Coordinates of C-alpha atoms in Angstrom, one line a residue:
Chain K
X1 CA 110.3 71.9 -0.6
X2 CA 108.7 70.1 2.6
X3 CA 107.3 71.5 5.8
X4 CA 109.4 71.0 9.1
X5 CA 108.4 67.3 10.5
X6 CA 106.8 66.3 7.1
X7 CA 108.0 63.0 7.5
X8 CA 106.9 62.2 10.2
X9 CA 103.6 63.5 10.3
X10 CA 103.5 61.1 6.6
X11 CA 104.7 58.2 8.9
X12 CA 102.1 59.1 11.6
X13 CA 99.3 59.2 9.3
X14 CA 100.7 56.1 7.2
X15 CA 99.7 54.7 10.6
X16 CA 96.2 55.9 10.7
X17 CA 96.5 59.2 13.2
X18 CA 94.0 61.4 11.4
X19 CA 95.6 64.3 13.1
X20 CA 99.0 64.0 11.1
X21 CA 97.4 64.0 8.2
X22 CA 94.9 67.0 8.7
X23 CA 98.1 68.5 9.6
X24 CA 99.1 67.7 6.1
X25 CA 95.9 69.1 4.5
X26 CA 96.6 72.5 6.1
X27 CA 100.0 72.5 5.2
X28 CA 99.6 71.6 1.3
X29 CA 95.8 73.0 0.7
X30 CA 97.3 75.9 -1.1
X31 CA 99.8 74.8 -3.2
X32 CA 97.3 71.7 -4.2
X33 CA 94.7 74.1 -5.0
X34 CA 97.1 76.2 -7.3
X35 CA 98.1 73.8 -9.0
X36 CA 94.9 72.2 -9.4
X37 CA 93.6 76.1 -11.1
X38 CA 96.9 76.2 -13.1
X39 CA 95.9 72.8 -14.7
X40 CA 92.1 73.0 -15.0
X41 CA 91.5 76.4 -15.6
X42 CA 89.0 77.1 -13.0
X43 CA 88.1 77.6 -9.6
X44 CA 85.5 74.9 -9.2
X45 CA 87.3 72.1 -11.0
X46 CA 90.6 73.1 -9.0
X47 CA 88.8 72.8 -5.5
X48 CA 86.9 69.7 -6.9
X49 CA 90.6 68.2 -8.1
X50 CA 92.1 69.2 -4.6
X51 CA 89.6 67.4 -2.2
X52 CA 89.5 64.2 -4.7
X53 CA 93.3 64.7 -4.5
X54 CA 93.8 64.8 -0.6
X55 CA 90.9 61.4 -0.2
X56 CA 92.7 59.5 -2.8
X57 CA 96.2 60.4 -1.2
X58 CA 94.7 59.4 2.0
X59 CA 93.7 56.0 0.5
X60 CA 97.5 56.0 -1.2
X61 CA 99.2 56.7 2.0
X62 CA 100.0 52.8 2.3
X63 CA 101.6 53.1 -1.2
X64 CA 104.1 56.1 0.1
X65 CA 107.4 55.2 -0.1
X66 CA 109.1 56.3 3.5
X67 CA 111.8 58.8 2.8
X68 CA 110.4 60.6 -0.1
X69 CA 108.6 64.1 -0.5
X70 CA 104.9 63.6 0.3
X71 CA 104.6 67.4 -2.2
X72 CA 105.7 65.8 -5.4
X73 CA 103.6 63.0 -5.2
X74 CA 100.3 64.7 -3.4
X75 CA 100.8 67.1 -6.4
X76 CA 100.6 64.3 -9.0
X77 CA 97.9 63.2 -7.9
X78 CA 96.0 66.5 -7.9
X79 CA 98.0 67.0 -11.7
X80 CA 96.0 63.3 -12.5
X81 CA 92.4 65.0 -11.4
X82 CA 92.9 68.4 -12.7
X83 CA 93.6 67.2 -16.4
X84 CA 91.1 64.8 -15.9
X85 CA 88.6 67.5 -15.1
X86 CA 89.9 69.7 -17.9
X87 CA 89.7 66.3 -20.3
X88 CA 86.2 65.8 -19.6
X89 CA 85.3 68.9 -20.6
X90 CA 86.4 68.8 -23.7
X91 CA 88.6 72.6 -23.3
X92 CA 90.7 74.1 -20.9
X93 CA 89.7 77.0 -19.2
X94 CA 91.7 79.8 -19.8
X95 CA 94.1 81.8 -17.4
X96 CA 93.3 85.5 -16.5
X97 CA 95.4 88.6 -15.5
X98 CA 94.3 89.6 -11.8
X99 CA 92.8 92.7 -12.5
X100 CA 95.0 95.7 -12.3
X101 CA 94.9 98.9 -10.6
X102 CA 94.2 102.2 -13.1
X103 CA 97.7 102.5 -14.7
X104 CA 100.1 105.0 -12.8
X105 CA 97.9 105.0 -9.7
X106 CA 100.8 103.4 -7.6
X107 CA 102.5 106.2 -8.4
X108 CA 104.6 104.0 -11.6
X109 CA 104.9 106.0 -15.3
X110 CA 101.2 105.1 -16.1
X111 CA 102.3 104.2 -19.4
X112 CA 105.1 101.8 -18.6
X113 CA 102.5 100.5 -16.6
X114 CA 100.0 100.0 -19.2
X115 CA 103.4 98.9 -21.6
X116 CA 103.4 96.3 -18.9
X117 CA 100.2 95.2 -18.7
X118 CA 99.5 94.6 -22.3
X119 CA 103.0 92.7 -22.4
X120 CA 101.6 90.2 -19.8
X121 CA 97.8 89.7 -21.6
X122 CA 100.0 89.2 -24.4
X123 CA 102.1 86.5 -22.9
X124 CA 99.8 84.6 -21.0
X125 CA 97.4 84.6 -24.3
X126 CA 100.5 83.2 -26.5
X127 CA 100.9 80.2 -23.4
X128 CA 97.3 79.7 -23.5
X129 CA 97.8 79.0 -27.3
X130 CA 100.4 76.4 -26.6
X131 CA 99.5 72.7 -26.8
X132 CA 98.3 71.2 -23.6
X133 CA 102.1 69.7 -22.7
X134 CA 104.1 72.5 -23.5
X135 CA 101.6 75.1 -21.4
X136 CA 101.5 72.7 -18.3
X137 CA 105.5 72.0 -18.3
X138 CA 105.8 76.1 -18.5
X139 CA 103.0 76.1 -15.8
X140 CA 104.3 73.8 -13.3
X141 CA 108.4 75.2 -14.1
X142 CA 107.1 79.0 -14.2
X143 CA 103.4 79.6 -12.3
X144 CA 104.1 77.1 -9.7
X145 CA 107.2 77.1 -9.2
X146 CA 108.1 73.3 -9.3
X147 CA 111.2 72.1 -9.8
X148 CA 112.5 70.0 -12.8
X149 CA 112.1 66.8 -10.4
X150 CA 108.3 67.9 -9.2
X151 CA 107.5 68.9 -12.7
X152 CA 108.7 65.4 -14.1
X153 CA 106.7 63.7 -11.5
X154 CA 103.6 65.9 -11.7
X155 CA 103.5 65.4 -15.0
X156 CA 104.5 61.6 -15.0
X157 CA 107.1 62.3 -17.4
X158 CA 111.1 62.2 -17.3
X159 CA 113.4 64.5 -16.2
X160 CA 114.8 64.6 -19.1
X161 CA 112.0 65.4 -20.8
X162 CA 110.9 68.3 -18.4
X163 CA 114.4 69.8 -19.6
X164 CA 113.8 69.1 -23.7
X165 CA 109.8 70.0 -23.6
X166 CA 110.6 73.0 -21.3
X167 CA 113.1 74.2 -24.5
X168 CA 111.0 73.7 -27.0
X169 CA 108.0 75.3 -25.2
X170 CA 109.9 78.6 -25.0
X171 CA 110.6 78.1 -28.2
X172 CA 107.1 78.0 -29.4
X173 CA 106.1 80.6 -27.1
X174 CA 108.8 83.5 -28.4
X175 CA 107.6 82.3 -32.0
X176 CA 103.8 83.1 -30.7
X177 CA 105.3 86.5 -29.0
X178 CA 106.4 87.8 -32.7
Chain V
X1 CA 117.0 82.3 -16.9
X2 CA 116.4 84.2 -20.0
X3 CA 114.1 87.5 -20.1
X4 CA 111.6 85.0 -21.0
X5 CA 111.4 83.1 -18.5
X6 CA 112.0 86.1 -16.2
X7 CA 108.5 87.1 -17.3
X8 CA 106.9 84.1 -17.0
X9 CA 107.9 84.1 -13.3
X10 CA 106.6 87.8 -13.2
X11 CA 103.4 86.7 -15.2
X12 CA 102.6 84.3 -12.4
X13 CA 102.4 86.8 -9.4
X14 CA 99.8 89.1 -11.6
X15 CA 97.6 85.4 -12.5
X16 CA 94.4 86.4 -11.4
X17 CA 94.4 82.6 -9.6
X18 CA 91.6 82.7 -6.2
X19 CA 92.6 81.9 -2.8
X20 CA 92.4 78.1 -2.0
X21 CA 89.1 77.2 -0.3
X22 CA 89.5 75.9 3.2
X23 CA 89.5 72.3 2.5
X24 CA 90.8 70.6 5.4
X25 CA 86.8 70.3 6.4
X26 CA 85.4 68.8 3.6
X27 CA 88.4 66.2 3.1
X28 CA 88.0 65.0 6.8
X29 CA 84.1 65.1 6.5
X30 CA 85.1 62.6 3.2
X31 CA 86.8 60.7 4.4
X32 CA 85.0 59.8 7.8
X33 CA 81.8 59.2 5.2
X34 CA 84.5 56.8 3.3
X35 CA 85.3 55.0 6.8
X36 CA 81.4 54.5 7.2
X37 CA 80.9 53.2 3.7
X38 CA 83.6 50.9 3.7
X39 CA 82.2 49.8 7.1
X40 CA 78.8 49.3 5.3
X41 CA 80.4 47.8 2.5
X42 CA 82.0 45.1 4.8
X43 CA 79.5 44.3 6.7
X44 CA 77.1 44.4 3.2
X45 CA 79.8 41.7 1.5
X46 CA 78.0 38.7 0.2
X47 CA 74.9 39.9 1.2
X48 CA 72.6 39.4 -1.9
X49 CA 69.3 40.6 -2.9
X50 CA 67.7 39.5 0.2
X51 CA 70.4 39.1 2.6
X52 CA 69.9 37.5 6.2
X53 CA 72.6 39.0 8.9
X54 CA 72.9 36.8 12.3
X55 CA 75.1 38.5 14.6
X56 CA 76.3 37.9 17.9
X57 CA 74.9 39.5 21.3
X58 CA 78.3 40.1 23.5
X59 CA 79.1 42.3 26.4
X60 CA 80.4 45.9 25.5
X61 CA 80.1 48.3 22.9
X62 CA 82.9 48.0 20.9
X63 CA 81.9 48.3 17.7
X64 CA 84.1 47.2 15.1
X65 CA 84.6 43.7 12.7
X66 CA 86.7 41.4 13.6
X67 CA 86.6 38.5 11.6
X68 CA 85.2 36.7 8.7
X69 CA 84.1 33.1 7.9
X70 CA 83.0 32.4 4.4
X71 CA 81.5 29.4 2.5
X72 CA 80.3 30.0 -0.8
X73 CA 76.7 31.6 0.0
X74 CA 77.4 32.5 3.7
X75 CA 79.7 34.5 5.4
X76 CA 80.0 35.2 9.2
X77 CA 81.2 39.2 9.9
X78 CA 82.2 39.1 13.4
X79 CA 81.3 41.9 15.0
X80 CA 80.6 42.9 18.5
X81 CA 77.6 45.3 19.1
X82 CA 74.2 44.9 18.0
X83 CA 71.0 46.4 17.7
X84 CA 68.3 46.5 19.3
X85 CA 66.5 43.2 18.6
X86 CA 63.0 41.7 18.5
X87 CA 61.6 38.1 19.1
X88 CA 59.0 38.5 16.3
X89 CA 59.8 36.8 13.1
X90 CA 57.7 36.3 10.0
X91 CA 58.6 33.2 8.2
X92 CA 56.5 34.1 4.8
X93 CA 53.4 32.2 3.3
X94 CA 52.5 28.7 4.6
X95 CA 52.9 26.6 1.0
X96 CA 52.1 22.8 0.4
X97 CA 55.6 21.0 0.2
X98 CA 55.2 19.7 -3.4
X99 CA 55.0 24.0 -4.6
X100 CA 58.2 24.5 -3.9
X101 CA 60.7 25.5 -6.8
X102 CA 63.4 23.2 -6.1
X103 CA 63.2 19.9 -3.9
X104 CA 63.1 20.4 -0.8
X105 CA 65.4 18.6 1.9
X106 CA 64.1 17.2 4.7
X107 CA 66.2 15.8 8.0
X108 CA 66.5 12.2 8.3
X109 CA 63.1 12.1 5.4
X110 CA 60.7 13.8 8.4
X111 CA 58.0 15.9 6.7
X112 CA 58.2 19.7 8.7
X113 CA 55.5 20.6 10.7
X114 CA 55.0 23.5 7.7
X115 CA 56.6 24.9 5.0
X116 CA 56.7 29.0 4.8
X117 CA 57.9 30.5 1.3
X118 CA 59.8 33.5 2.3
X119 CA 62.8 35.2 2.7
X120 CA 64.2 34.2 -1.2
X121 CA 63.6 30.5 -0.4
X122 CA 62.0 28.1 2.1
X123 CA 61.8 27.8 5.5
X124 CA 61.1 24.1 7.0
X125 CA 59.5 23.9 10.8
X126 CA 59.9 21.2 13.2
X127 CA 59.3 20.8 16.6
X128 CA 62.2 23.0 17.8
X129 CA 64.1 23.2 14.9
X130 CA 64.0 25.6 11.7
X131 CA 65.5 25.1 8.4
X132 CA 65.9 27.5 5.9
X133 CA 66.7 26.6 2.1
X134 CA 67.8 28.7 -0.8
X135 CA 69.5 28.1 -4.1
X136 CA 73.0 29.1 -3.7
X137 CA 73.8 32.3 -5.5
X138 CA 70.2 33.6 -6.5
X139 CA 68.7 33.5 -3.2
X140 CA 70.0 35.1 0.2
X141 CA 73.7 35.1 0.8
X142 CA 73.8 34.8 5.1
X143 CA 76.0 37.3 7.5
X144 CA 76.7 36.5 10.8
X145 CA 78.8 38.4 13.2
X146 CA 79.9 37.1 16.7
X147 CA 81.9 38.6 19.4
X148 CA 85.4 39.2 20.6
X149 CA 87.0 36.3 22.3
X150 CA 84.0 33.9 21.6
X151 CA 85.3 30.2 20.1
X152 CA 81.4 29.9 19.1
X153 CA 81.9 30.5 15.6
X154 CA 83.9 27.6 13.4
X155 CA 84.1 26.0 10.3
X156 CA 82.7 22.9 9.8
X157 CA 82.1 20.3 7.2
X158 CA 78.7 18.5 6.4
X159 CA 79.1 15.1 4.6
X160 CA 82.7 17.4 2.5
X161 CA 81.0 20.3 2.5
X162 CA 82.1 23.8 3.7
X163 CA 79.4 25.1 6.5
X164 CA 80.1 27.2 9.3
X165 CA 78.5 26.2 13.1
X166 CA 77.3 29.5 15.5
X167 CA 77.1 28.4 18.6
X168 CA 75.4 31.3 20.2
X169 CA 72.6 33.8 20.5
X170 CA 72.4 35.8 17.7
X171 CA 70.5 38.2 15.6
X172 CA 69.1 37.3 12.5
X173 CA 68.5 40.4 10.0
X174 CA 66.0 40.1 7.0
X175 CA 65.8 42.5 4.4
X176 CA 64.0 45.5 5.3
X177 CA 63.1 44.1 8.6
X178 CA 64.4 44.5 12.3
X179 CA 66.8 42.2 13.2
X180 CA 65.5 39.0 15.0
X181 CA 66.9 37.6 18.4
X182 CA 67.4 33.9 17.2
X183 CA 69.2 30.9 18.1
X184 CA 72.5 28.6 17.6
X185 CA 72.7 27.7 13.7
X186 CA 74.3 25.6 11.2
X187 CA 74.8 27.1 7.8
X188 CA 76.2 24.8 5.3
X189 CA 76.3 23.9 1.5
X190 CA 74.1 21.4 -0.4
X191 CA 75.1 20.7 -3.7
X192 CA 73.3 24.1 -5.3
X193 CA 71.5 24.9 -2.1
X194 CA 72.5 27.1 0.9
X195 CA 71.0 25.1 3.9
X196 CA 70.4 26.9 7.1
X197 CA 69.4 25.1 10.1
X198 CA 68.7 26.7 13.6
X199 CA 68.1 24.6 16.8
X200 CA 68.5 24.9 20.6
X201 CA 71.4 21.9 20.0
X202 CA 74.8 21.8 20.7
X203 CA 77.6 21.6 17.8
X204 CA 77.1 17.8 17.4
X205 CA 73.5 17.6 17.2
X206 CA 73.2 20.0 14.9
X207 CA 75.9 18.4 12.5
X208 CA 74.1 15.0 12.5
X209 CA 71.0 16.7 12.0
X210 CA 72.6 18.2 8.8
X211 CA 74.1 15.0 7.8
X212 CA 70.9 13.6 8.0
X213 CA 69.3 16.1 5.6
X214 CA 69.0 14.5 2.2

């Protein structure tokens, strides 16, 4: 997924216009950021992994090959600083639920609704359970949307291993659902 | 996509995950801190513990490095705005000759008018000439900067050694001190010793001064 004119806002600020790549910061601030929380846990270490993310792409703009998605690889580089973050605290923080309006006040069965809301803290507590690779190949396929090629390069793994670790992730995960 | 997945991809819009922070402020403010650093950085290469800068007066304000000459314990960041300077320098302690920690070298065997201990090594006055001595790598590494378009700055060789000739007003900077409005200098290497010479003489004169330096 790219923004109309990425490239050439990456060429401009390949060539030093600071503009192009503000530009860039504004365009991908959100995503990075989300993906930075997804990976660390929490909000500090995600904004902390972000701005680390955008400097160091900024330094690695001369390493960009022309012609390829500036996402994927801005988003392994903010991948590289969340887990480091996460790494050097010893634990990852855990995901929350957003917290939920009183069951049935949107006018839903309240108790479909609170069927539903127990089936998700159950989920997300089985995925937080998961091993650190099989959680952040579900995150990056499932919570951030990625695609098998931005998950393999976020992750610095193969494609093909996206595919296999994404399998057997879902595997573990109904296993911790029964 | 499974029912699985399917609520994975549901899970993901109830994560309670904050709104980014604005951060296209703090990565520009970084990054213009980086630019400043790296400019430090540059100008602070091979500057030791006591470091001596000589830059170039020039005309304008443009403000940006342009070059470098290097020999082993000097190196010459051209540059092409300075600072303010001042004409008042201190040379150190006035010391007897014989207390200084390596031998000193003297032009042509002249004895100096005084020696000053100062500066990470010795400086050597003559009658309109000053020459500054330090052993190479644990004394003061030298700086110099000169201008845009100026062929004042050159490398040179002194009896097969790499030295570099200004040939123009410059600043010198001490540690901790203003920099000092000086004058055209030789800086060249001496076996272990980092030899700088600085004289109201022309290229030639000052290379057969420092040939004569033994």
């Amino acid at each position: 997924m790219q923004i109309p004119g990425e490239e050439a806002l990456v060429e401009r600020a390949r060539r030093g216009d600071a503009g192009a790549f503000e530009a860039l910061v504004v365009a991908y601030q959100s995503v990075a950021f989300r993906t930075a929380f997804v990976i660390a846990g929490n909000a500090a270490d995600a904004e902390e992994a972000s701005q680390d993310a955008f400097v160091k792409a900024h330094r690695g703009l001369g390493r960009f090959r022309g012609g390829e998605a500036f996402r994927p690889w801005l988003l392994t580089i903010v991948a590289n600083e969340a887990r480091n973050r996460r790494r050097a605290r010893g634990r990852r923080a855990a995901l929350a639920l957003r917290a939920a309006p009183e069951p049935g006040a949107s006018g839903e069965d309240p108790e479909e609704a609170a069927l539903a809301i127990d089936r998700r803290q159950r989920l997300l507590t089985a995925v937080e359970r998961l091993r650190d690779d099989d959680r952040d190949v579900l995150a990056c396929r499932y919570f951030l949307e990625l695609s098998e090629e931005e998950t393999a390069s976020v992750l610095g793994i193969a494609r093909g291993t996206v595919k296999s670790r994404t399998h057997r992730a879902l595997g573990r995960l109904e296993e911790e659902l029964r | 996509m499974n029912d699985l997945e399917l609520e994975l991809r549901d899970l993901a819009a109830h994560l309670d995950v904050p709104p980014a922070p604005p951060l296209l402020s703090v990565v520009v403010a970084r990054l213009a801190r980086r630019r400043r650093r790296r400019r430090m950085l540059v100008l602070a290469v091979a500057v030791g513990a006591t470091a001596l800068v000589v830059a170039f007066a020039v005309p304008g304000s443009r403000a940006t490095l342009l070059r470098f000459f290097h020999v082993r314990s000097a190196t010459v960041t051209i540059i092409d705005k300075l600072p303010p300077l001042t004409s008042h320098r201190s040379l150190g302690d006035p010391i007897s000759p014989n207390l200084a920690s390596f031998r000193l070298l003297l032009p042509s065997g002249r004895r100096p008018e005084q020696v000053y201990a100062g500066d990470g090594g010795y400086w050597l006055r003559y009658p309109g000439l000053l020459l500054f001595e330090f052993e190479s790598g644990e004394g003061p590494q030298i700086l110099k900067k000169a201008g845009l378009g100026t062929g004042n700055v050159e490398y040179v060789r002194v009896d097969g050694e790499p030295g570099i000739w200004i040939g123009s007003r410059h600043a010198l900077y001490l540690p901790g001190g203003p920099p000092v409005a000086a004058g055209h200098a030789l800086v060249w290497q001496h076996g272990p010793l980092t030899l700088r010479l600085e004289a109201a003489v022309g290229r030639e004169q000052a290379l057969a001064v420092a040939r004569s330096v033994h």
